[in-house]
XYZ file of C-alpha atoms in Angstrom:
139
model
C -14.297 3.413 23.244
C -12.748 0.827 20.593
C -14.855 0.994 17.776
C -11.909 0.940 15.297
C -10.675 -2.687 16.771
C -13.349 -4.274 15.918
C -12.438 -5.811 12.449
C -11.327 -9.005 11.950
C -8.333 -9.755 10.139
C -10.692 -10.798 6.801
C -12.762 -7.612 7.054
C -9.554 -5.622 6.918
C -8.044 -7.619 3.912
C -11.666 -6.703 2.472
C -11.230 -3.343 2.826
C -7.763 -3.128 1.739
C -9.257 -4.758 -1.534
C -12.270 -2.529 -1.967
C -9.818 0.558 -1.449
C -7.684 -1.146 -4.337
C -10.213 -1.181 -6.632
C -11.247 2.737 -6.479
C -7.504 3.904 -6.460
C -6.164 5.651 -10.074
C -3.527 4.013 -11.443
C -1.164 6.473 -10.440
C -2.492 5.325 -6.528
C -1.579 1.567 -7.493
C 1.868 3.129 -8.662
C 2.401 4.692 -5.206
C 0.959 1.638 -3.237
C 3.722 -0.741 -4.745
C 6.337 0.181 -2.776
C 4.199 -0.101 0.086
C 3.295 -3.339 -0.453
C 6.652 -4.557 -1.087
C 7.803 -3.718 2.041
C 4.815 -5.486 3.662
C 6.481 -8.565 2.051
C 9.929 -7.666 2.154
C 12.658 -8.774 4.352
C 12.664 -6.000 7.170
C 16.292 -5.990 6.698
C 15.905 -4.568 3.447
C 13.416 -1.993 3.628
C 13.758 -0.959 7.272
C 13.509 3.259 7.033
C 13.330 3.254 3.259
C 9.626 3.790 2.904
C 9.048 3.710 6.788
C 8.964 7.836 6.925
C 6.586 8.226 4.266
C 3.357 7.803 6.227
C 4.430 10.885 7.998
C 6.147 13.261 5.145
C 4.183 16.415 4.062
C 1.097 15.801 6.149
C 2.258 18.519 8.934
C 1.764 20.995 6.923
C -2.009 20.114 5.568
C -4.553 17.209 6.384
C -3.852 13.651 4.924
C -5.463 12.764 2.048
C -8.133 9.926 1.741
C -5.206 7.448 0.038
C -2.205 8.618 3.192
C -5.208 7.521 6.045
C -6.086 4.101 4.013
C -2.065 3.773 3.556
C -1.783 4.414 7.111
C -4.436 1.831 7.834
C -2.796 -0.792 5.848
C 0.661 -0.524 7.357
C -0.769 -0.927 10.924
C -3.063 -3.396 9.832
C -0.460 -5.422 7.745
C 2.258 -4.910 10.558
C 0.053 -7.643 12.732
C -1.201 -9.977 9.709
C 0.059 -13.591 8.993
C 2.032 -13.817 5.671
C -1.034 -16.231 4.432
C -3.325 -13.235 4.665
C -0.382 -10.769 3.187
C -0.001 -13.510 0.037
C -4.041 -12.814 -0.092
C -3.742 -9.738 -0.942
C -0.912 -9.596 -3.345
C -3.028 -12.281 -5.247
C -6.072 -10.092 -4.938
C -4.582 -7.245 -6.685
C -2.767 -8.775 -8.764
C -6.320 -10.502 -10.162
C -7.678 -7.291 -10.176
C -4.578 -5.256 -12.368
C -2.906 -7.993 -13.973
C -0.002 -5.259 -15.070
C 0.431 -4.317 -11.142
C 0.625 -8.197 -10.055
C 3.302 -8.751 -13.050
C 5.260 -5.784 -11.894
C 4.708 -6.381 -8.022
C 6.060 -10.162 -9.070
C 9.183 -8.618 -10.956
C 9.909 -5.990 -7.823
C 9.631 -8.647 -5.223
C 11.734 -11.199 -6.824
C 14.811 -8.288 -7.691
C 14.283 -7.672 -4.088
C 14.810 -11.236 -2.752
C 17.546 -12.299 -5.016
C 19.796 -9.100 -4.535
C 18.028 -7.050 -2.248
C 18.001 -3.765 -3.552
C 15.844 -1.934 -6.017
C 16.062 1.771 -6.887
C 12.227 1.963 -7.593
C 11.318 1.336 -4.420
C 13.229 4.297 -3.049
C 11.874 6.354 -6.174
C 8.276 5.418 -5.857
C 8.290 5.989 -2.157
C 8.678 9.798 -2.828
C 5.707 9.400 -5.141
C 2.691 8.953 -2.818
C 2.933 12.795 -1.358
C 4.018 13.930 -4.389
C 0.939 12.658 -6.570
C -1.373 13.762 -3.831
C -0.813 17.228 -4.671
C -1.617 17.086 -8.007
C -4.610 14.445 -8.493
C -7.861 15.354 -7.763
C -8.989 11.766 -6.635
C -6.447 11.505 -3.939
C -7.833 13.849 -1.794
C -11.208 13.165 -2.980
C -13.703 12.153 -0.256
C -16.728 9.566 -0.507
């Protein structure tokens, strides 16, 4: 059964845009380093945010947010650069504040290759899932 493999890249992109629309401000903040990881040079983010998908998932079931992040990681690893850029453009249209922060963080990564907020925010996904009722809500 390969039902999960029938999505096109455009379909995956549409899901991500829909999910971003549904996410709380806190979840969007937690998604920032993940999106940066997707669009940043691999040499910088290698391992920095990578362990986040598996962290804290051994003790309890993953939240809906964590499942969506996991799918995003799987999908975006196969996306061409233009689809990744389209996602960043769409989320910036939906949430201009997020878009500005994303652009600033990406420029910092590209100029000096270091950004402490990426590592700080990478810990936040699991931290907020314990505190945020929307993160574990089922639809």
